[in-house]
Amino acid sequence: MNDKIRLRFAPSPTGALHIGGVRTALYNYLFTQKMGGTLILRIEDTDQTRYVPGAEAYILESLRWLGMEFDEGPGIGGDFGPYRQSERKSLYGKYAQNLIDSGNAYYAFDTPEELTAMREAYESRKETFRYDGITRQQLNNSLTLSAEEVKTKLESGEPYTIRLKVPRDEEVLINDIVRGEVVFRTNELDDKVMLKGDGMPTYHLANIVDDHLMKISHVVRGEEWLPSTAHHVLLYRFLGWEDTMPQFAHLPLILKPSPDSYITKENKVALAERLVDEFFNKNQEINQSYRSDALAFLSQIFQDKKNVVAKLKISKKDDDNKRALKVFLKSNLSGKLSKRDGDRLGFPVFPLSWVGETKEDSFKGFREFGFMPQAMLNFLAFLGWNPGTEQEIFSLAEMVDAFSLDRIGKAGARFDFDKAKWFNQQYLIQSDNATLVELLKPMVKEKNYEVTDEYLTAAVGMMKERVNTLPEIIETGYYFFEPVKEYEEKMIHKKWNPDRKTALLDLKEQLENLPEYQAEKLEASTKIYLEANGLGFGDVFPFYRIALSGTTKGPALFEMMEALGKAEVEKRLLTAFPAFDKVFATKINS
RNA sequence: GUUCCUGUGGACAAAUUGGUUAAGUCGUUGCUCUUUCACAGCAAAGAUUGCGGGUUCGAGCCCCGUCAGGAAUACCA
């Protein structure tokens, strides 16, 4: 055990844990395991307005399902607790006070409303307001007010925040494990709030204080944190902790699939309508009469699907509506993967299903899509990292072994659901049938199918390499559990010959008289029959197959017959042939 | 707008750190196997490494410029 290596995964309980968060957790996990270090779970719940009940439980359950174990955390214990920031509230004030005392922070009395108004005023002049070394000289804070005024305000209980006093004309150098050296000039940094009006710390303060107190050695987090890392380094410096500052590793973002990859002739109209619906939903103030224009614009940019995003560039000629539309589309068609994407594009972005207050806030998870946790982890591991070898399938233990921070890439990784399905299929094929049967049982029960383990095992064995996810076994392979719903007409139209029935029934009878209704025996007997009657496999197989499963695709015929059993096969053949006649008749009539 | 990050076939990516003909996987297409589908195996198509300069005997890799995409720019994390 290496007690110098201590990492933390620090999610915020504001909803379901996003796939990007899961990957962050995974990389933290892999690195600690590899180094023999300690992994800590810390709940960052300093924003009570965004707190969502159940989110923490969801995070815990997700991590457990995925098989990532933590050494310290809420409910786990450890010597550095508590591990919920809300329970550490009293700790942070002291450090904020330190900052004030050392002249590196100040009280600010500006109200949120004042600041919003300020931002809007700047906005209207096409500028961006920043609370920084210049603007703070005109604002309502302990730097501009007299000591007397500040004292009165404080004593009268007027709400205040404590802001970091970012120094002028300095450079902050960050030595990031994945990005290398990154330099920020302090003149470009804003005076971030450290302590909020409600006495809670912001992420920035809480994070640094906790990382220090918990003796964190490496901070592995998403790239979205890179810009504020300069502030964090400043904080370590001002608090006198610079020599024990953790090392940073900023992970590349997980990006949405590019629109070019999923827009097709078939779906582009529906996609456009859906986007326009969402647009008006989100921008209630925009008149519905703009709708047809919006749709026209979308079908125009979807026309040639190349470079869809580039066509969203705002031009001076655009009116307000078009501008709003473009901004909306851009945020929906490019950039970081978001929870809405899964919904729209039909893939999961959360490990487990999440049931929110509304339908819009409820999402289906990887587990419910039928993914195996190990497959999801394996897929995620390759989003931003690779071992440099040709191996792609890794058990968790193998991943730990192969993992290193310096093989993490810098460019954003594009979410590719096809690849995810491929990983799952590999795991499905690799898993033994008994394991899969256990996983499948709840779904079988839900559908009220009554089957024996033995039968399920046979079905799983036949179906698992033909599907991507677990539920597909009983969805596309439903005919193992209930009568055929629909016969594939194309083959019937093309090849069915009502006169063939006699032979097919003949063969059926011959097979039924076999001492054992077993795949190899059935096959051997069929061969003999075909030869004797001058028939080929193609004359018989497709019809047996459609009769039994409704489709010409699927597992080997004789194995299917064995599994279904003599009686069921007979029943299906006898109902199918008349049905084929009927289907065939419609062809002649039409 | 500003700051920072990132650009290698459709997607993910490798390239022994400046060395010959730019790996591999997914996806696509074809072939083999097979009664079908899938799996597996084989093969093909797909790249002037975003673009333009420069340094060098030699550049995907170093330098300069440029373009594009992304992130951040909250009393959110």
XYZ file of C-alpha atoms (C1' of nucleotides) in Angstrom:
667
model
C 0.000 0.000 0.000
C 1.346 3.336 -1.048
C -0.058 5.907 1.343
C 1.395 8.783 -0.628
C -0.890 8.100 -3.554
C -4.356 9.335 -2.717
C -6.933 10.146 -5.353
C -10.503 11.245 -5.121
C -13.551 11.076 -7.281
C -15.726 14.012 -6.355
C -19.121 14.043 -8.029
C -21.865 16.499 -7.319
C -25.248 15.015 -6.397
C -27.256 17.089 -8.842
C -28.732 14.198 -10.783
C -27.689 10.999 -12.430
C -23.993 10.355 -12.874
C -23.119 11.119 -16.460
C -20.954 8.850 -18.569
C -18.146 11.410 -18.444
C -18.227 11.226 -14.673
C -18.093 7.466 -14.829
C -15.007 7.640 -16.997
C -13.381 10.081 -14.580
C -14.150 7.679 -11.757
C -12.707 4.832 -13.791
C -9.421 6.599 -14.508
C -9.101 7.572 -10.874
C -9.789 3.987 -9.933
C -7.352 2.522 -12.429
C -4.531 4.806 -11.410
C -4.944 4.231 -7.677
C -5.138 0.490 -8.142
C -2.101 0.527 -10.348
C -0.122 2.549 -7.818
C -1.456 0.734 -4.783
C -2.900 3.989 -3.525
C -6.113 5.018 -1.816
C -9.313 6.000 -3.607
C -11.690 8.401 -1.981
C -15.264 9.257 -2.796
C -16.207 12.785 -1.868
C -19.645 14.231 -2.376
C -19.532 17.853 -3.484
C -22.898 19.115 -2.375
C -22.136 22.742 -1.641
C -24.933 23.993 -3.863
C -28.099 23.312 -1.953
C -30.252 24.764 -4.704
C -29.144 22.099 -7.119
C -29.160 19.236 -4.651
C -31.223 16.321 -5.869
C -32.381 13.718 -3.358
C -31.440 10.255 -4.455
C -28.537 11.395 -6.581
C -25.934 10.292 -4.071
C -27.534 6.877 -3.742
C -27.586 6.676 -7.528
C -23.874 7.450 -7.730
C -23.079 4.817 -5.131
C -25.221 2.210 -6.840
C -23.675 2.966 -10.213
C -20.168 2.585 -8.896
C -21.103 -0.648 -7.211
C -22.722 -2.029 -10.349
C -19.601 -1.180 -12.294
C -17.454 -2.895 -9.722
C -15.349 0.061 -8.640
C -14.616 -0.039 -4.967
C -13.600 2.948 -2.904
C -11.403 2.961 0.169
C -12.832 6.022 1.849
C -16.082 7.902 1.515
C -19.569 8.414 2.907
C -20.854 5.139 4.236
C -17.434 3.593 3.817
C -15.500 5.445 6.457
C -11.911 6.640 6.629
C -9.719 8.918 8.706
C -10.332 12.067 6.710
C -14.096 12.426 6.961
C -16.701 13.580 6.807
C -16.787 13.009 3.080
C -19.776 15.168 2.261
C -18.905 18.798 1.845
C -22.188 19.927 3.348
C -21.075 18.202 6.541
C -17.763 20.017 6.403
C -19.347 23.444 6.089
C -17.883 24.806 9.309
C -14.381 24.025 8.142
C -14.174 26.344 5.207
C -14.865 29.694 6.824
C -11.535 29.594 8.584
C -9.624 29.331 5.347
C -11.643 32.076 3.737
C -10.761 34.210 6.740
C -7.090 33.286 6.277
C -7.295 34.571 2.766
C -8.804 37.849 3.963
C -6.204 38.227 6.683
C -3.333 37.690 4.294
C -4.817 40.227 1.886
C -5.569 37.666 -0.773
C -9.316 37.930 -0.557
C -11.930 40.567 0.214
C -15.553 41.004 1.183
C -17.913 41.816 -1.655
C -21.381 43.206 -1.016
C -22.679 43.332 -4.554
C -26.001 41.560 -4.807
C -26.599 38.872 -7.428
C -29.163 41.201 -9.021
C -26.638 44.008 -9.321
C -24.149 41.714 -10.933
C -26.670 40.308 -13.367
C -27.694 43.818 -14.339
C -24.048 44.655 -14.828
C -23.543 41.645 -17.076
C -26.547 42.534 -19.144
C -25.368 46.104 -19.554
C -21.985 44.874 -20.786
C -23.689 42.344 -22.990
C -25.706 45.034 -24.720
C -22.435 46.773 -25.552
C -21.105 43.427 -26.803
C -18.620 43.217 -23.985
C -18.251 40.711 -21.218
C -18.312 41.747 -17.620
C -15.676 40.262 -15.408
C -15.255 40.831 -11.690
C -11.504 41.344 -11.743
C -8.583 43.534 -10.768
C -9.940 46.445 -12.779
C -13.670 46.302 -12.197
C -13.407 45.568 -8.494
C -12.188 49.137 -8.006
C -15.653 50.395 -8.944
C -17.658 47.772 -7.117
C -19.159 47.393 -3.718
C -16.480 45.625 -1.698
C -14.058 45.946 1.179
C -11.404 47.251 -1.193
C -13.430 50.313 -2.162
C -15.357 50.851 1.062
C -13.793 52.324 4.157
C -12.940 49.986 7.009
C -15.683 51.653 8.988
C -18.332 50.980 6.339
C -17.249 47.399 5.969
C -17.451 46.870 9.677
C -20.977 48.276 9.849
C -22.150 46.191 6.955
C -20.700 43.043 8.430
C -22.139 43.726 11.847
C -25.552 44.590 10.493
C -25.695 41.152 8.940
C -25.713 42.311 5.359
C -25.059 39.356 3.069
C -21.621 39.208 1.550
C -19.365 36.952 -0.400
C -15.655 36.521 -0.073
C -13.780 36.867 -3.342
C -10.289 35.864 -4.253
C -8.081 38.889 -4.906
C -6.273 37.770 -8.009
C -2.947 39.617 -8.296
C -2.109 41.713 -11.350
C 0.618 41.097 -13.895
C 1.630 37.627 -12.868
C 1.763 34.319 -14.657
C 0.495 31.045 -13.280
C 2.169 27.960 -14.610
C 0.371 24.656 -14.486
C 2.239 21.472 -15.116
C -0.460 19.124 -16.230
C 0.249 15.418 -16.623
C -1.708 15.149 -19.821
C -1.440 18.682 -21.246
C 2.102 19.596 -20.298
C 2.820 23.188 -19.335
C -0.086 25.584 -19.494
C 0.354 29.255 -18.670
C -2.301 31.741 -17.585
C -1.794 35.444 -17.099
C -3.528 36.604 -13.949
C -4.871 39.707 -15.681
C -7.223 37.406 -17.558
C -8.512 35.747 -14.416
C -11.592 36.879 -12.544
C -11.939 37.297 -8.791
C -13.782 34.102 -8.105
C -16.182 33.802 -5.207
C -14.738 31.644 -2.454
C -17.489 31.847 0.121
C -21.067 32.346 -0.985
C -23.738 34.491 0.592
C -25.204 31.466 2.354
C -21.893 30.733 4.045
C -21.176 27.757 1.830
C -17.888 27.597 -0.013
C -17.824 27.448 -3.780
C -16.359 24.475 -5.549
C -13.031 26.244 -5.807
C -12.455 26.803 -2.114
C -13.998 23.572 -0.895
C -12.099 21.569 -3.425
C -8.709 22.954 -2.529
C -9.288 22.803 1.203
C -10.550 19.236 1.037
C -7.891 18.029 -1.340
C -5.291 19.439 1.000
C -6.870 18.103 4.170
C -7.421 14.715 2.590
C -3.840 14.667 1.381
C -4.782 14.186 -2.230
C -1.766 13.533 -4.440
C -3.329 13.557 -7.917
C -6.345 15.366 -9.250
C -7.735 13.533 -12.258
C -10.743 15.390 -13.648
C -12.378 16.599 -16.838
C -10.889 19.203 -19.125
C -13.675 21.640 -18.317
C -11.719 22.363 -15.140
C -8.545 23.394 -16.847
C -9.399 27.103 -17.112
C -10.074 27.404 -13.388
C -7.008 25.464 -12.387
C -5.068 28.717 -12.393
C -7.290 29.908 -9.557
C -6.708 26.672 -7.746
C -2.948 27.021 -7.987
C -3.253 30.565 -6.665
C -5.270 29.243 -3.735
C -2.648 26.649 -2.866
C -0.082 29.412 -2.936
C -2.075 31.840 -0.772
C -2.930 29.166 1.756
C 0.737 28.210 1.987
C 0.231 24.697 0.626
C 2.044 25.015 -2.646
C 4.705 22.434 -1.806
C 2.109 19.717 -1.252
C -0.107 20.712 -4.147
C -1.473 17.675 -5.988
C -0.521 16.946 -9.545
C -3.189 17.651 -12.111
C -4.323 15.489 -14.998
C -7.091 16.940 -17.148
C -9.000 14.396 -19.170
C -10.211 15.067 -22.715
C -13.920 15.713 -23.071
C -16.352 13.121 -24.354
C -17.954 14.665 -27.411
C -21.331 14.164 -29.023
C -21.452 11.987 -32.108
C -20.952 14.231 -35.094
C -24.245 14.990 -36.888
C -22.654 13.822 -40.119
C -22.539 10.352 -38.650
C -26.206 9.915 -37.817
C -28.182 12.056 -40.234
C -29.707 9.823 -42.866
C -32.216 10.328 -45.644
C -34.733 8.407 -43.569
C -34.417 10.261 -40.290
C -33.566 13.794 -41.263
C -37.120 15.083 -41.419
C -38.022 13.623 -38.057
C -34.779 14.879 -36.592
C -35.396 18.400 -37.863
C -38.926 18.428 -36.453
C -37.752 17.186 -33.136
C -35.076 19.843 -32.904
C -37.511 22.581 -33.867
C -39.958 21.345 -31.238
C -37.285 21.503 -28.620
C -36.232 24.908 -29.822
C -39.678 26.403 -29.389
C -40.094 24.598 -26.146
C -36.984 26.217 -24.805
C -37.586 29.623 -26.340
C -41.221 30.270 -25.505
C -40.933 33.939 -26.411
C -40.282 33.194 -30.059
C -43.374 33.345 -32.227
C -44.593 30.068 -33.670
C -44.854 31.702 -37.074
C -41.098 31.304 -37.302
C -41.555 27.561 -37.291
C -41.696 26.987 -41.033
C -38.605 29.125 -41.545
C -36.789 27.154 -38.896
C -37.739 23.871 -40.511
C -36.693 25.132 -43.902
C -33.326 26.174 -42.545
C -32.789 22.789 -40.942
C -33.680 20.805 -44.001
C -31.322 23.048 -45.925
C -28.370 22.367 -43.654
C -29.232 18.670 -43.474
C -29.396 18.488 -47.237
C -25.712 18.016 -47.635
C -24.825 16.480 -44.322
C -21.166 17.335 -44.489
C -20.006 20.107 -42.203
C -23.358 20.645 -40.634
C -21.798 22.397 -37.671
C -19.879 24.840 -39.843
C -23.146 26.011 -41.381
C -24.286 27.121 -37.954
C -21.849 29.970 -37.833
C -23.698 33.167 -37.018
C -23.504 35.797 -39.687
C -24.238 39.514 -39.437
C -27.253 39.157 -41.693
C -29.062 36.817 -39.309
C -32.039 38.250 -37.489
C -32.661 37.546 -33.803
C -34.726 34.436 -34.449
C -32.168 32.871 -36.702
C -29.423 33.773 -34.320
C -31.268 32.090 -31.459
C -31.930 29.063 -33.634
C -28.303 28.731 -34.612
C -27.109 29.040 -31.039
C -29.595 26.386 -29.993
C -28.657 24.033 -32.811
C -24.997 24.458 -32.224
C -25.300 23.529 -28.594
C -27.392 20.522 -29.562
C -25.411 19.230 -32.489
C -21.857 19.712 -31.318
C -19.756 19.879 -28.225
C -19.745 17.958 -25.002
C -21.977 14.922 -24.781
C -25.096 15.797 -22.834
C -27.934 13.864 -21.292
C -30.372 15.043 -23.926
C -28.267 13.504 -26.683
C -28.950 10.012 -25.471
C -32.639 10.625 -25.612
C -32.571 12.081 -29.066
C -30.161 9.626 -30.604
C -31.328 6.528 -28.842
C -28.375 5.553 -26.734
C -27.710 5.671 -23.008
C -25.457 8.280 -21.419
C -25.950 7.091 -17.855
C -24.911 3.824 -16.265
C -28.307 3.143 -14.668
C -31.779 4.355 -15.428
C -32.736 7.569 -13.715
C -36.254 8.516 -12.853
C -36.536 12.257 -12.428
C -39.464 14.491 -11.615
C -40.555 14.705 -15.222
C -40.425 12.493 -18.242
C -37.851 14.794 -19.792
C -35.658 14.277 -16.779
C -35.850 10.480 -16.880
C -33.307 8.408 -18.712
C -32.596 4.814 -19.551
C -29.206 3.536 -18.479
C -26.577 1.279 -19.933
C -27.667 -1.472 -17.572
C -31.256 -1.271 -18.750
C -30.127 -1.196 -22.353
C -28.646 -4.584 -21.594
C -24.991 -3.703 -21.289
C -22.711 -5.611 -19.022
C -20.794 -3.421 -16.575
C -17.442 -4.733 -17.693
C -18.247 -3.954 -21.315
C -19.270 -0.431 -20.438
C -16.059 0.091 -18.497
C -13.986 -1.336 -21.303
C -15.685 0.951 -23.798
C -15.263 3.975 -21.546
C -11.621 3.240 -20.863
C -10.879 3.632 -24.555
C -12.572 7.013 -24.724
C -9.438 9.041 -24.204
C -6.941 6.353 -23.398
C -5.335 3.409 -25.140
C -2.729 0.900 -24.092
C -0.580 1.352 -27.186
C -0.964 -2.336 -27.964
C -3.517 -4.081 -30.110
C -5.414 -5.574 -27.227
C -8.908 -4.159 -26.884
C -10.725 -6.488 -24.539
C -9.585 -5.938 -20.982
C -10.835 -7.249 -17.699
C -10.770 -4.660 -14.930
C -7.628 -6.253 -13.523
C -5.932 -6.227 -16.909
C -6.904 -2.620 -17.354
C -5.331 -1.714 -14.040
C -2.199 -3.415 -15.180
C -2.048 -1.685 -18.538
C -3.141 1.755 -17.386
C -0.937 4.799 -17.181
C -1.762 8.482 -17.071
C 0.694 9.390 -19.776
C -1.154 7.359 -22.357
C -4.205 9.551 -21.981
C -4.843 11.501 -25.168
C -5.406 15.213 -25.445
C -8.064 15.436 -28.126
C -11.736 15.116 -27.307
C -13.083 11.603 -27.743
C -16.183 11.109 -29.811
C -18.903 8.917 -28.309
C -19.504 6.017 -30.688
C -22.453 3.812 -29.795
C -21.594 1.255 -32.464
C -18.307 0.663 -30.759
C -20.027 0.364 -27.410
C -22.307 -2.307 -28.830
C -19.370 -4.141 -30.290
C -17.695 -4.255 -26.894
C -20.869 -5.593 -25.336
C -21.233 -8.256 -27.983
C -17.679 -9.390 -27.338
C -18.465 -9.737 -23.651
C -21.721 -11.518 -24.401
C -19.962 -14.099 -26.540
C -17.250 -14.472 -23.967
C -19.593 -14.968 -21.018
C -20.732 -18.440 -20.195
C -24.396 -19.194 -20.718
C -25.164 -19.795 -17.067
C -24.120 -16.247 -16.137
C -26.212 -14.784 -18.898
C -29.189 -16.872 -17.907
C -29.068 -15.413 -14.419
C -28.952 -11.885 -15.827
C -31.791 -12.648 -18.193
C -34.149 -14.229 -15.693
C -35.666 -10.988 -14.401
C -36.470 -9.903 -17.948
C -37.953 -13.278 -18.757
C -40.093 -13.068 -15.682
C -41.231 -9.579 -16.560
C -42.561 -10.892 -19.855
C -44.296 -13.725 -18.039
C -42.494 -16.363 -20.009
C -42.412 -19.677 -18.203
C -39.332 -21.607 -19.130
C -36.856 -23.899 -17.487
C -33.235 -22.894 -16.890
C -32.225 -25.593 -19.280
C -34.366 -24.210 -22.049
C -33.186 -20.638 -21.390
C -29.591 -21.798 -21.495
C -30.146 -23.371 -24.888
C -31.795 -20.228 -26.239
C -29.029 -18.022 -24.858
C -26.402 -20.246 -26.379
C -27.990 -19.905 -29.785
C -28.768 -16.193 -29.616
C -25.871 -14.568 -27.807
C -23.569 -14.119 -30.748
C -26.360 -12.766 -32.879
C -27.211 -9.780 -30.700
C -25.471 -6.793 -29.167
C -27.261 -6.599 -25.866
C -28.848 -8.984 -23.421
C -32.532 -8.046 -23.836
C -32.245 -8.554 -27.564
C -31.925 -12.239 -26.845
C -35.534 -12.361 -25.775
C -36.670 -9.553 -28.066
C -35.338 -10.650 -31.429
C -35.434 -14.222 -30.172
C -38.993 -13.915 -28.843
C -39.997 -16.990 -30.840
C -38.224 -19.145 -28.308
C -40.825 -18.091 -25.781
C -44.066 -17.493 -27.627
C -45.707 -18.328 -30.953
C -44.491 -16.625 -34.087
C -46.193 -13.274 -34.506
C -45.524 -12.597 -38.125
C -44.115 -14.480 -41.068
C -41.554 -12.854 -43.293
C -43.487 -12.470 -46.511
C -40.758 -11.865 -49.008
C -39.419 -15.389 -49.022
C -42.907 -16.856 -49.116
C -43.815 -14.792 -52.141
C -40.626 -15.728 -53.846
C -40.297 -19.386 -53.122
C -43.434 -20.898 -51.635
C -45.075 -23.631 -53.560
C -48.306 -25.032 -52.103
C -47.511 -28.383 -53.669
C -44.391 -28.552 -51.575
C -46.524 -29.025 -48.494
C -46.816 -32.765 -48.916
C -43.087 -33.214 -48.858
C -42.660 -30.896 -45.894
C -45.283 -32.746 -43.925
C -43.800 -36.045 -44.958
C -40.456 -34.983 -43.634
C -42.043 -33.705 -40.467
C -43.527 -37.093 -39.827
C -40.318 -38.914 -40.548
C -38.532 -36.723 -38.040
C -41.198 -37.214 -35.424
C -40.735 -40.934 -35.651
C -37.074 -40.651 -34.794
C -36.250 -42.291 -31.473
C -34.618 -39.072 -30.340
C -35.625 -35.545 -31.302
C -32.071 -34.278 -31.282
C -30.230 -31.885 -33.587
C -27.682 -34.174 -35.199
C -30.161 -37.000 -35.604
C -32.669 -34.640 -37.146
C -30.092 -33.364 -39.563
C -28.945 -36.810 -40.609
C -32.467 -37.988 -41.131
C -33.364 -34.884 -43.137
C -30.410 -35.424 -45.409
C -31.503 -38.930 -46.158
C -35.003 -37.780 -46.884
C -33.877 -34.991 -49.197
C -31.611 -37.256 -51.148
C -34.250 -39.893 -51.542
C -36.705 -37.343 -52.887
C -34.329 -35.359 -55.028
C -34.715 -32.195 -52.998
C -32.110 -29.670 -51.858
C -31.672 -27.917 -48.517
C -32.982 -24.730 -50.055
C -36.303 -26.379 -50.890
C -37.070 -27.116 -47.307
C -35.059 -25.104 -44.850
C -36.384 -21.606 -45.457
C -39.970 -22.744 -44.876
C -39.218 -24.683 -41.755
C -37.285 -21.729 -40.534
C -40.026 -19.195 -41.200
C -42.593 -21.534 -39.719
C -40.612 -21.831 -36.501
C -39.251 -18.318 -36.086
C -41.028 -16.101 -38.582
C -37.785 -15.144 -40.218
C -35.100 -16.651 -42.403
C -32.415 -15.323 -40.093
C -31.405 -16.924 -36.862
C -29.782 -19.902 -35.227
C -29.141 -23.258 -36.813
C -32.437 -24.902 -37.688
C -31.944 -28.310 -36.131
C -30.723 -26.901 -32.864
C -33.766 -24.704 -32.795
C -35.991 -27.725 -33.405
C -34.355 -29.666 -30.645
C -34.805 -26.819 -28.194
C -38.441 -26.182 -29.111
C -39.252 -29.864 -28.935
C -41.250 -32.202 -31.068
C -44.715 -31.089 -30.035
C -44.048 -27.371 -30.413
C -42.407 -27.867 -33.791
C -45.360 -29.836 -35.023
C -47.763 -27.210 -33.808
C -45.840 -24.420 -35.501
C -45.462 -26.242 -38.786
C -49.127 -27.104 -38.939
C -50.232 -23.526 -38.297
C -47.630 -22.078 -40.608
C -48.258 -23.907 -43.842
C -51.877 -22.826 -44.266
C -50.744 -19.331 -43.381
C -48.114 -19.484 -46.105
C -50.818 -20.465 -48.576
C -52.799 -17.411 -47.605
C -49.839 -15.087 -47.937
C -48.988 -16.654 -51.248
C -52.538 -16.138 -52.487
C -52.360 -12.408 -51.811
C -49.384 -12.266 -54.101
C -51.269 -13.821 -56.950
C -54.204 -11.506 -56.449
C -52.163 -8.364 -56.312
C -15.265 39.172 -27.606
C -11.352 37.213 -24.211
C -8.382 33.190 -22.144
C -7.065 28.259 -22.543
C -7.231 23.415 -24.998
C -7.371 20.331 -29.448
C -6.827 19.073 -34.968
C -3.793 11.844 -38.186
C -9.144 7.747 -43.389
C -16.550 8.182 -41.635
C -15.396 7.141 -35.748
C -11.473 5.751 -32.026
C -6.490 5.844 -32.619
C -0.667 3.918 -33.191
C 3.858 5.635 -34.963
C 10.413 3.029 -30.863
C 10.367 10.539 -29.445
C 13.161 13.823 -36.280
C 14.165 8.303 -40.001
C 12.123 4.533 -45.500
C 5.922 2.419 -48.067
C 1.404 6.586 -41.842
C -0.134 0.312 -37.569
C -4.529 -1.574 -35.522
C -9.855 -1.545 -34.010
C -15.076 -0.050 -35.043
C -17.990 1.020 -39.275
C -18.659 0.170 -44.854
C -18.114 -3.349 -49.096
C -16.681 -8.106 -51.010
C -15.028 -13.232 -50.438
C -14.663 -17.943 -47.452
C -17.525 -20.932 -44.064
C -22.981 -21.812 -43.768
C -29.830 -23.694 -45.157
C -30.154 -18.040 -43.321
C -28.379 -14.380 -39.991
C -24.537 -13.768 -36.705
C -19.674 -15.240 -35.120
C -14.847 -16.315 -37.158
C -11.175 -15.857 -41.069
C -9.439 -13.294 -45.432
C -9.544 -9.071 -48.588
C -10.800 -4.194 -50.511
C -12.123 0.808 -50.473
C -11.079 4.972 -47.480
C -5.197 9.812 -45.438
C -1.307 15.001 -49.881
C -1.463 13.830 -40.782
C -6.795 21.047 -40.894
C -4.223 24.724 -44.266
C 0.326 27.807 -45.629
C 5.274 28.738 -44.829
C 10.086 27.644 -42.375
C 14.290 24.652 -40.106
C 16.572 19.888 -41.739
C 19.813 15.208 -45.916
C 14.957 13.905 -43.873
C 8.843 16.630 -40.527
C 2.625 13.565 -38.522
C 6.467 14.839 -34.747
C 10.400 21.094 -34.087
C 9.390 26.757 -35.260
C 6.128 30.743 -37.285
C 1.537 32.021 -39.315
C -3.438 30.821 -40.378
C -8.149 28.279 -40.234
C -11.539 25.128 -37.807
C -13.665 22.735 -33.558
C -14.128 22.641 -28.272
C -13.955 24.365 -23.074
C -14.210 28.265 -19.644
C -15.853 33.079 -18.966
C -22.131 32.126 -12.311
C -22.856 33.588 -5.004
C -23.062 25.636 -10.609
C -20.003 21.913 -10.019
